[in-house]
PDB file of C-alpha atoms in Angstrom:
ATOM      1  CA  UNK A1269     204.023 112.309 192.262  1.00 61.00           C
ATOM      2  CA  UNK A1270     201.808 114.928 189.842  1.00 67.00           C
ATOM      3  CA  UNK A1271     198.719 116.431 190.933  1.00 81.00           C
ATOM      4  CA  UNK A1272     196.279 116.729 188.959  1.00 87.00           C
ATOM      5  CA  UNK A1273     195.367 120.097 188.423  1.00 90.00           C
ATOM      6  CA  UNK A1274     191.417 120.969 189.788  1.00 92.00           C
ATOM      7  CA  UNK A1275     188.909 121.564 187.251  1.00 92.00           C
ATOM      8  CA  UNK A1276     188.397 125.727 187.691  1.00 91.00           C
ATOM      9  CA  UNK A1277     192.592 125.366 187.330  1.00 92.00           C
ATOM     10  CA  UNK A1278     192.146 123.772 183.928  1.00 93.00           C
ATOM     11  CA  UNK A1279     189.419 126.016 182.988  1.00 92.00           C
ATOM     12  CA  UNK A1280     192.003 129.002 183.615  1.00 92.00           C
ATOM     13  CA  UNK A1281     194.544 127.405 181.607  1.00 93.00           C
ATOM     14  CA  UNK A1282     191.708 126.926 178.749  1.00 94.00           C
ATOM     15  CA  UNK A1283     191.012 130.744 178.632  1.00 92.00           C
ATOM     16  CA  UNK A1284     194.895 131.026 178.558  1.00 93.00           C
ATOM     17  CA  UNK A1285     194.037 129.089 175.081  1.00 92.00           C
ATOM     18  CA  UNK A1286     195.892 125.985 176.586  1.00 92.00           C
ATOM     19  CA  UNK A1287     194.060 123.028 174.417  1.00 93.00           C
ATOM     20  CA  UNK A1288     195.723 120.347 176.173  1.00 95.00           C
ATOM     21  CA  UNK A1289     193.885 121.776 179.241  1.00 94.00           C
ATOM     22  CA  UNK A1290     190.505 121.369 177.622  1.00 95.00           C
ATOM     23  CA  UNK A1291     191.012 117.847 176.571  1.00 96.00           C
ATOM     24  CA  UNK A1292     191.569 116.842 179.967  1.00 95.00           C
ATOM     25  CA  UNK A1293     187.885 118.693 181.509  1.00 95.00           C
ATOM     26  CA  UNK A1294     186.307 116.693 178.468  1.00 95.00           C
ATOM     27  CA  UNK A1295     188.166 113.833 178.999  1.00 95.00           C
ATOM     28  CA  UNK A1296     187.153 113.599 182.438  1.00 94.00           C
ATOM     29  CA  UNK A1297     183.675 114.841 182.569  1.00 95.00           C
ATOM     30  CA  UNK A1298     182.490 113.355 179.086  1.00 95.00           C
ATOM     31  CA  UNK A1299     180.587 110.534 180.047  1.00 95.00           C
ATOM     32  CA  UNK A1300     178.713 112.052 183.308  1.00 94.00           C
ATOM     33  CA  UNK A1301     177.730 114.584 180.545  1.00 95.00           C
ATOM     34  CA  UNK A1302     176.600 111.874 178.137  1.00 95.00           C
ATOM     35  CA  UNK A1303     175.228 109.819 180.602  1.00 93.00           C
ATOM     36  CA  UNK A1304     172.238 113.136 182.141  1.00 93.00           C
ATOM     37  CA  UNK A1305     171.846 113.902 178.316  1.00 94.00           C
ATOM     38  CA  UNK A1306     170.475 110.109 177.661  1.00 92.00           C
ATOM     39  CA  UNK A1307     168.848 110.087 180.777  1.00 90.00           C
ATOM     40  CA  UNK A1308     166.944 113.104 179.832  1.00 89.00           C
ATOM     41  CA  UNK A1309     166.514 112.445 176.215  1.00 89.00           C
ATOM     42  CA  UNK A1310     166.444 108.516 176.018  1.00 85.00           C
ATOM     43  CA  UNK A1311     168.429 108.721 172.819  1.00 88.00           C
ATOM     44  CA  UNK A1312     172.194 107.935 171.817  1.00 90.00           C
ATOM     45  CA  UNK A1313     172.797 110.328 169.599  1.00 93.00           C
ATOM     46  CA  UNK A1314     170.959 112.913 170.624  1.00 93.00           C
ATOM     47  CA  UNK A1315     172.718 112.339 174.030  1.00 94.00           C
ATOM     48  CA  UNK A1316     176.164 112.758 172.440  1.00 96.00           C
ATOM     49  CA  UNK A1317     175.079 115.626 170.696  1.00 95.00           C
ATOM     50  CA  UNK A1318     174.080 117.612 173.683  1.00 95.00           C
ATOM     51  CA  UNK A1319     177.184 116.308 175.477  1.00 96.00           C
ATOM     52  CA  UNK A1320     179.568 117.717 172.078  1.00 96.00           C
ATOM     53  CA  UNK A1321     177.563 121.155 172.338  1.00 96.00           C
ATOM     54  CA  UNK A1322     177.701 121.458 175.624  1.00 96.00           C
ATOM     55  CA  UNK A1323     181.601 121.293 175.619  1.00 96.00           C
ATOM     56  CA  UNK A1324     181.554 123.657 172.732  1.00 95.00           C
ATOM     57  CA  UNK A1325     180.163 126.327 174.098  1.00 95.00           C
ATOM     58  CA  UNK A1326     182.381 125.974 177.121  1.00 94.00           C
ATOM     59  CA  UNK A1327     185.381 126.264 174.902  1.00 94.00           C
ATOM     60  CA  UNK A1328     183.611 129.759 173.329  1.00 93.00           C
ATOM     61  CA  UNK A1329     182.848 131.243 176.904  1.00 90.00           C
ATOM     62  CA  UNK A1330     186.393 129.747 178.375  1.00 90.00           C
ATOM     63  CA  UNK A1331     187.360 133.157 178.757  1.00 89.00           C
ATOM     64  CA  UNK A1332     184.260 134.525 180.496  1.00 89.00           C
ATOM     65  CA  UNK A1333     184.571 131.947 182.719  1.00 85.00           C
ATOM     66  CA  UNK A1334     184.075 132.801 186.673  1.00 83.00           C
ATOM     67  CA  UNK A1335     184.523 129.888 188.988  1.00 78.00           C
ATOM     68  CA  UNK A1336     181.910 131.070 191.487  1.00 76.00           C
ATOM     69  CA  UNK A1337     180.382 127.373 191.457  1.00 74.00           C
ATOM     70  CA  UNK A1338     182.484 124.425 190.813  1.00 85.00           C
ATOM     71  CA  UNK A1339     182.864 123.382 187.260  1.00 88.00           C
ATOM     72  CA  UNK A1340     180.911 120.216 187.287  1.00 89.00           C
ATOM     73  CA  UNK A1341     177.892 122.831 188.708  1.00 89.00           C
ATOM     74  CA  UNK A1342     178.966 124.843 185.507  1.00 90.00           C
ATOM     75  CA  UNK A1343     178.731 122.199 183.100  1.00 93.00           C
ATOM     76  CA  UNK A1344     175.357 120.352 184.713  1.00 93.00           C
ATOM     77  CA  UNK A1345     173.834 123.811 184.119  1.00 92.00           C
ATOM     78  CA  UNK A1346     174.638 123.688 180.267  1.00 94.00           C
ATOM     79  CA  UNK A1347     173.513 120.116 179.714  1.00 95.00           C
ATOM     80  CA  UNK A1348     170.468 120.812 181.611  1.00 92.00           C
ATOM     81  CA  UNK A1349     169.554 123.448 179.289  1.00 92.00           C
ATOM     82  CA  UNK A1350     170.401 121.871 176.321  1.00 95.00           C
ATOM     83  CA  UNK A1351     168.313 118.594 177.493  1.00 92.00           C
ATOM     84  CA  UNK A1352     165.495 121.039 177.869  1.00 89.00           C
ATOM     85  CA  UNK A1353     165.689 122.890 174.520  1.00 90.00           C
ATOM     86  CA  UNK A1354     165.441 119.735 173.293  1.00 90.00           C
ATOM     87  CA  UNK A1355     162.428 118.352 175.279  1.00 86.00           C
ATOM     88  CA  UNK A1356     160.888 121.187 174.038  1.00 83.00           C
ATOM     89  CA  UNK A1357     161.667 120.654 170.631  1.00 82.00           C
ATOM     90  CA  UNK A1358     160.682 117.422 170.260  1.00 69.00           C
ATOM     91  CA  UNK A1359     158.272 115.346 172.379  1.00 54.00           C
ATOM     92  CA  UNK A1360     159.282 111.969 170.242  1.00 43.00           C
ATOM     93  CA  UNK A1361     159.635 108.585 172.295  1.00 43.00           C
ATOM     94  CA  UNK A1362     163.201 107.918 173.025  1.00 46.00           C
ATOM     95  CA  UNK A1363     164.539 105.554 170.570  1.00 44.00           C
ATOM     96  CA  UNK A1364     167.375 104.125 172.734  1.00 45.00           C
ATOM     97  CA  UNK A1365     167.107 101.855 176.380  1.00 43.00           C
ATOM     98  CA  UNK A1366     169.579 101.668 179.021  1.00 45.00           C
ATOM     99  CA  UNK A1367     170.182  98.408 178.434  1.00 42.00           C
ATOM    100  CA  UNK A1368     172.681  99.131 175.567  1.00 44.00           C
ATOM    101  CA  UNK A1369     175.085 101.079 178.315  1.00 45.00           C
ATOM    102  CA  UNK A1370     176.024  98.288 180.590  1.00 45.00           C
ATOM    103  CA  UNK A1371     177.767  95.630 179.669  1.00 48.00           C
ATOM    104  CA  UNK A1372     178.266  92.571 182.855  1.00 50.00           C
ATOM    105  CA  UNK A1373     179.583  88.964 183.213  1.00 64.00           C
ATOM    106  CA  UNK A1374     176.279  88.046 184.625  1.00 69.00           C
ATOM    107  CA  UNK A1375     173.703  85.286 184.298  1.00 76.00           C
ATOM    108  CA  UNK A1376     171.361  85.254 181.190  1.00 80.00           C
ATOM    109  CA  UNK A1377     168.856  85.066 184.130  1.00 78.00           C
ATOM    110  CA  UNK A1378     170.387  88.203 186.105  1.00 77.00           C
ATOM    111  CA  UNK A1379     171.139  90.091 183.105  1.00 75.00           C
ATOM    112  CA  UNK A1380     167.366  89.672 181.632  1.00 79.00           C
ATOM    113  CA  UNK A1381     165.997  90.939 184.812  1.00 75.00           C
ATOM    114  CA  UNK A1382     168.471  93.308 184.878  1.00 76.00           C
ATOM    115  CA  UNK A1383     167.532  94.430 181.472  1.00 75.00           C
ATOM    116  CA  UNK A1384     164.076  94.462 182.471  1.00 80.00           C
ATOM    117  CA  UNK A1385     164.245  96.772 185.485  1.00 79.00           C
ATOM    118  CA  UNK A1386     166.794  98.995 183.184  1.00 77.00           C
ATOM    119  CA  UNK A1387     163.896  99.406 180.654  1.00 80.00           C
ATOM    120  CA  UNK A1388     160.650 100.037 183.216  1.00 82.00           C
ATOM    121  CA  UNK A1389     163.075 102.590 184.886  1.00 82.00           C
ATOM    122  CA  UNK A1390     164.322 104.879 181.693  1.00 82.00           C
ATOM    123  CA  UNK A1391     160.090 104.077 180.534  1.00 84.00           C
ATOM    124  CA  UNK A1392     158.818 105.582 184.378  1.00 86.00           C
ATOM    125  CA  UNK A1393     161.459 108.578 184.469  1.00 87.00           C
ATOM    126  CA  UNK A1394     160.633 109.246 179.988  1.00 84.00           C
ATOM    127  CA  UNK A1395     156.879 109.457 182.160  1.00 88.00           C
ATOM    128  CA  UNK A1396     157.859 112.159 184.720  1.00 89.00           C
ATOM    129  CA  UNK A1397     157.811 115.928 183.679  1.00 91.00           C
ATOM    130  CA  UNK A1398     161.293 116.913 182.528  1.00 87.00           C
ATOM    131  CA  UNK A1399     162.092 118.755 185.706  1.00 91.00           C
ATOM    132  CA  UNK A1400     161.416 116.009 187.625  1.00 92.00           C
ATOM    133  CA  UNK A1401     163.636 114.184 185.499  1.00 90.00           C
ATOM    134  CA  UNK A1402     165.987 115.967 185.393  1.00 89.00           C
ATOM    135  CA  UNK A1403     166.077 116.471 189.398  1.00 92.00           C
ATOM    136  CA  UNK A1404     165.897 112.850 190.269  1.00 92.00           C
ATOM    137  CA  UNK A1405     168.766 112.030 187.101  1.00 89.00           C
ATOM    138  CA  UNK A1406     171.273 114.610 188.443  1.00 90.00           C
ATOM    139  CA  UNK A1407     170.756 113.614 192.461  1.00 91.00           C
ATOM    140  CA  UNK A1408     169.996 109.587 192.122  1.00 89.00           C
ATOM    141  CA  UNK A1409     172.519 108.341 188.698  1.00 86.00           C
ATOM    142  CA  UNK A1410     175.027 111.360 188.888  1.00 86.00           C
ATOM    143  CA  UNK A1411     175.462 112.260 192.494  1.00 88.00           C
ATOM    144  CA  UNK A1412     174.819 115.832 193.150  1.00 88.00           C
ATOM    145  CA  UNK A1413     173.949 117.505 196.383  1.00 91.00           C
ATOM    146  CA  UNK A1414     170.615 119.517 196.204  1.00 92.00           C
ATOM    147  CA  UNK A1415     172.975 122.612 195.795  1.00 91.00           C
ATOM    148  CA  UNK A1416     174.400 121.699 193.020  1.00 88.00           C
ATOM    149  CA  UNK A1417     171.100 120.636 191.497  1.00 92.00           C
ATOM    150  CA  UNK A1418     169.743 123.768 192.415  1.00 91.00           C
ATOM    151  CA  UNK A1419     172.479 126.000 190.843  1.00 88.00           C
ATOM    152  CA  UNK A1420     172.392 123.570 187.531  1.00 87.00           C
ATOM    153  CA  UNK A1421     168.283 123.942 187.131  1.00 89.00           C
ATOM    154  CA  UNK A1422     168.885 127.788 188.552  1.00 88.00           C
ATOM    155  CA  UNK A1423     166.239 127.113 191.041  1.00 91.00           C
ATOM    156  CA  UNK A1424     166.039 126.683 194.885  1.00 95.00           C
ATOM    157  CA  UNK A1425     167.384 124.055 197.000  1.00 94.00           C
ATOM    158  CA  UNK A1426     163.473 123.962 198.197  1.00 96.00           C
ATOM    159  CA  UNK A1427     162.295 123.935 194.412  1.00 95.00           C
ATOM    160  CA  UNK A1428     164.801 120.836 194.124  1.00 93.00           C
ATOM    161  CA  UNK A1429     163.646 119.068 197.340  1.00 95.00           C
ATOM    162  CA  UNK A1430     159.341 119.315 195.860  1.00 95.00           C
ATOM    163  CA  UNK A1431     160.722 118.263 192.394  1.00 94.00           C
ATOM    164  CA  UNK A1432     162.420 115.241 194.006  1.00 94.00           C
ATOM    165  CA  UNK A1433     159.984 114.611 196.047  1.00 94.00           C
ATOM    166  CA  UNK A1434     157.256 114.622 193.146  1.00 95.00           C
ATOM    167  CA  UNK A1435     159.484 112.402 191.224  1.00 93.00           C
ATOM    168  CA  UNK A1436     160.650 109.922 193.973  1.00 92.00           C
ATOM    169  CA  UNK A1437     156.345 109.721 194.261  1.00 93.00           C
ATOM    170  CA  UNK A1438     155.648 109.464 190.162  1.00 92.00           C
ATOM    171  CA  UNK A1439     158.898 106.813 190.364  1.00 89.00           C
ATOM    172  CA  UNK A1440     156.912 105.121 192.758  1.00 90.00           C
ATOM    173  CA  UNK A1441     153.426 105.022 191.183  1.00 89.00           C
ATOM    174  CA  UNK A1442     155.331 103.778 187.511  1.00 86.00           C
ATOM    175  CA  UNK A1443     157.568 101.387 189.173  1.00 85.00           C
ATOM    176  CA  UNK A1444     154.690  99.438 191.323  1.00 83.00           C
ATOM    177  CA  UNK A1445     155.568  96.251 190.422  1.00 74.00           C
ATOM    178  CA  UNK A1446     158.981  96.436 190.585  1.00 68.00           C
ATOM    179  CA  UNK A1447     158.861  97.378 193.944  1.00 61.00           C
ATOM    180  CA  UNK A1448     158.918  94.705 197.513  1.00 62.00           C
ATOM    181  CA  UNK A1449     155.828  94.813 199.437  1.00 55.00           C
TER     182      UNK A1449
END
């Protein structure tokens, strides 16, 4: 049986110029990558943009690499910065909803209400200030502990917990009627 080699081994191999290496870090961390970006931005192909660049310049700084966080950290912290160049750039609605991501064998019923909830989500976080966003996107759809948040945003695990918090409340406040009594 093969291991598979960890990312920061792979990262090595890619500042070794080992392509093959590469391919396997994007082909394994693409879509997390795609999926903050459109989380952040609300838009396809802006989202696939961000995730391409974001790759890219890993390739260029391959060499500089220094595994003192994990690679996903690593790679959270370049999407989050392009997301926010971006925000910054433009302040456009998002063109895109989330409904176009899933696809299900579910009711017309389910999947309408499903839809539904999708859309008053992505339209209460595209409400919430971009940190927010971005806090409650990396901990709540991609998983990461407030440590790896807070090396991504380079900002406290405190800073993390009040941007959470703030967004968990704005979440709240959007998403009223969604919400049980």
């Amino acid at each position: 049986m093969k291991l598979t080699p960890s990312d920061e081994t792979l990262m090595q191999a890619v500042a070794r110029g080992e392509l093959a290496a590469f391919e396997q870090l994007v082909l394994r961390h693409q879509q997390p990558a795609w999926r903050t970006a459109y989380r952040m931005l609300g838009c396809r192909q802006t989202a696939e943009d961000v995730a391409q660049e974001a790759f890219l310049r890993i390739l260029r700084a391959a060499d500089r690499y220094q595994p003192a966080a994990s690679f996903r950290t690593y790679l959270y912290r370049i999407v989050v910065r392009l997301c926010l160049d971006c925000l910054r750039k433009r302040r456009a609605a998002p063109t895109d909803d989330l409904t176009q991501i899933v696809e299900s064998h579910a009711s017309p019923e389910q999947e309408a209400a499903r839809d539904e909830r999708a859309r008053a989500v992505q339209a209460a976080l595209n409400h919430l200030p971009a940190k927010q966003r971005l806090a409650i996107v990396l901990r709540y759809f991609e998983g990461l502990s407030g440590r790896e948040i807070a090396a991504a945003m380079e900002t406290s695990v405190k800073a993390v917990e009040r941007l959470l918090a703030r967004g968990r409340a704005g979440l709240e406040k959007q998403l009223a009627g969604f919400l049980p009594d």
